[in-house]
Amino acid sequence: MPHFLTLLLSSLLIIIQLHVHVHVHARFVVEKSSVSVLSPTSLKSKHDAAIANFGIPDYGGFIVGSLFYPQTGAFGCLPFQGDKPFKSNTSRPTILLLDRGDCYFALKVWNAQQAGAAVVLVMDSIDESLITMDLPEDSTEADAYVEKIRIPSAFIEKSLGTTLKEAVRNAEDVVIRLDWRESVPHPDNRVEYEFWTNSNDECGTRCNEQMDFVKSFKGHAQILEKGGYTQFTPHYITWYCPEAFRFSSQCKSQCINHGRYCAPDPEQDFGVGYEGKDIVYENLRQLCVHRVSNETNRSWVWWDFVTDFHVRCSLKDKRYTKQCAEDVMKSLNLPVDKINDCMGDPEADVENKVLKIEQEMQIGHGARGDVTILPTLVINEVQYRGKLDRTAVLKAICSGFKETEEPPICLTSDIQTDECLERNGGCWQLLQQNITACKDTFRGRVCECPVVNGVQYKGDGYTTCEAYGPARCTINNGGCWSETKNELTATACSNSDISGCKCPSGFRGDGQNCEDVDECKERLACQCEGCSCTNTWGGYHCKCSGNQVYMKDQDTCIEKSGSKVGSFLVFLVLAVVVGGGLAGYMFYKYRLRSYMDSEIMSIMSQYMPLDSQNKVESHSETETLRQGAV
Ligand SMILES: *[C@@H]1O[C@H](CO)[C@@H](O)[C@H](O)[C@H]1NC(C)=O
Ligand SMILES: *[C@@H]1O[C@H](CO)[C@@H](O)[C@H](O)[C@H]1NC(C)=O
Ligand SMILES: *[C@@H]1O[C@H](CO)[C@@H](O)[C@H](O)[C@H]1NC(C)=O
Ligand SMILES: *[C@@H]1O[C@H](CO)[C@@H](O)[C@H](O)[C@H]1NC(C)=O
């Protein structure tokens, strides 16, 4: 029987309080970095330091700095006076030594970070073995700054601290190296890591932290897993109901398989909302999603399932249901039946193979201690300490590869996750134009319509983004339809409109797609007696019967005589019709000129050969043919 679980025997109430921390009387393994005193030479030595459970330790790296000890306020519980008094004036960063006591560890480190320190060492106040500096529990005030701690910190023994303090007091330049290069074992070219988590998304800061981490680390994790660089296994903590309480209503509502696997009630109220067993059952499903997909070498799908489930089926939104989970599975092409088989019958009085293994795994083995805190990340059998920050975790995993055998993702200097490389992060994009709404940010990818060459895109970022404002037609034609045929280009974008697309005349559609209007078939033009109509792309040709000529503006045919005089008369008639009479001739001169260029010239072409027929516009083609017939 797992010994630490027996704690539950004392009271069932513990079950409901366990949702944040599982404090047990078990071995608490301290993850170490090494501290070396480099100068003065009389103090040259090497020591262990316990990495704190907040801030960002530099796994795989090291830092050399000068040690400072504040003359006043050495507990670091109050903000330090002055403008970044510990900001280094040299190329060597400042390592600040502080005393234990009076306030939270995290507050000391926060104050030191604000004062410009690069690393904090906290020295113990009593002689004992090293402990892990943990997060403050249940302090909303602390939540605000813990999140912002980005410097590493470590806990050192009282004896070392005392020696260092003395040296600094004697005005010696104490130089120290903190080294995390051996913090994660790196025996071979594959890293095994596990993440202890929970499908409950409503337990406050810790739950948010783990979901934020899963969402932001997903891209990295999948690249590593697909490349075969890592073997990742998710784990879920379960509790169990003491024998004596097995048939109590509390155990029945919080456990499945007759009290064997339990989780605390999410609302901490047995009568209301979701019950503990809903959580266990969902945890089990997520485990099975991993198992089943692992069998087909698609283990990385777990990351998609968990993030999609969180978005679509959150407990907060009261959508934490089997149906919702199955919808997510289907959308990810997961075999629902197989996963249900893996989950087994929650009502049956039998062991569940999957959850039984989880309970056994909870207990420490090898170098790894018991899993006592959620969330917990274990890399190559060593518990990760520090904030679950995407870049920091990747560094830690990268430091677990045998040297020179790191995958490429570890070697790029600015370790971009490139979640955007993965199906464009699910965001909107214009592939051929290389325009995307996907952005890699500190918090993972976001889908946000971009600004390209000063042109703003607007939309939801997932399914739509549209260019907006002047000049929008210069980029991808403002997202509007455009097509070129026979060297003629038609477009639905107009710079004079600030948004939207409108098919040009002769075309019809929504602006994204425009189709040529068949003026002939639809009887929109050229319907005069005896006319023959030919549709063209973006227009039409009309041929009149007998001796008549077609006038496009008026959509009519008019008589012409067989002589040049006749054609001049035709010209006159045209001028009258178009210009409203000779009196308006001057006024319409310009328009007439262009009119001549097209209409008249095409009419003329029936009577005299033109040198430059190829310059005549397209709709005169039929006339050209006719000329041959004359
Ligand atoms: C840097 O110089 C300023 C001004 O001289 C001083 O107040 C501060 O203590 C110095 N900081 C360190 C870390 O030496
Ligand atoms: C996943 O599959 C690999 C073999 O491909 C196996 O070694 C590993 O144990 C599996 N993990 C789980 C949790 O089943
Ligand atoms: C999964 O990968 C393992 C090891 O690479 C291989 O032996 C196995 O055949 C693969 N399974 C499937 C279903 O592709
Ligand atoms: C697309 O844009 C990104 C970032 O602006 C750039 O790194 C990449 O080389 C571009 N790709 C192409 C095919 O133009």
PDB file of C-alpha atoms in Angstrom, residues 518-527 555:
ATOM      1  CA  ASP A 518     -23.118  36.612 -69.886  1.00  0.00           C
ATOM      2  CA  GLU A 519     -24.895  39.714 -71.153  1.00  0.00           C
ATOM      3  CA  CYS A 520     -26.174  37.859 -74.197  1.00  0.00           C
ATOM      4  CA  LYS A 521     -27.726  34.878 -72.463  1.00  0.00           C
ATOM      5  CA  GLU A 522     -29.197  36.977 -69.717  1.00  0.00           C
ATOM      6  CA  ARG A 523     -30.616  39.418 -72.249  1.00  0.00           C
ATOM      7  CA  LEU A 524     -28.963  42.387 -70.605  1.00  0.00           C
ATOM      8  CA  ALA A 525     -27.756  43.943 -73.831  1.00  0.00           C
ATOM      9  CA  CYS A 526     -27.763  43.567 -77.592  1.00  0.00           C
ATOM     10  CA  GLN A 527     -31.383  42.576 -77.725  1.00  0.00           C
ATOM     11  CA  ASP A 555     -27.472  49.597 -76.930  1.00  0.00           C
TER      12      ASP A 555
END
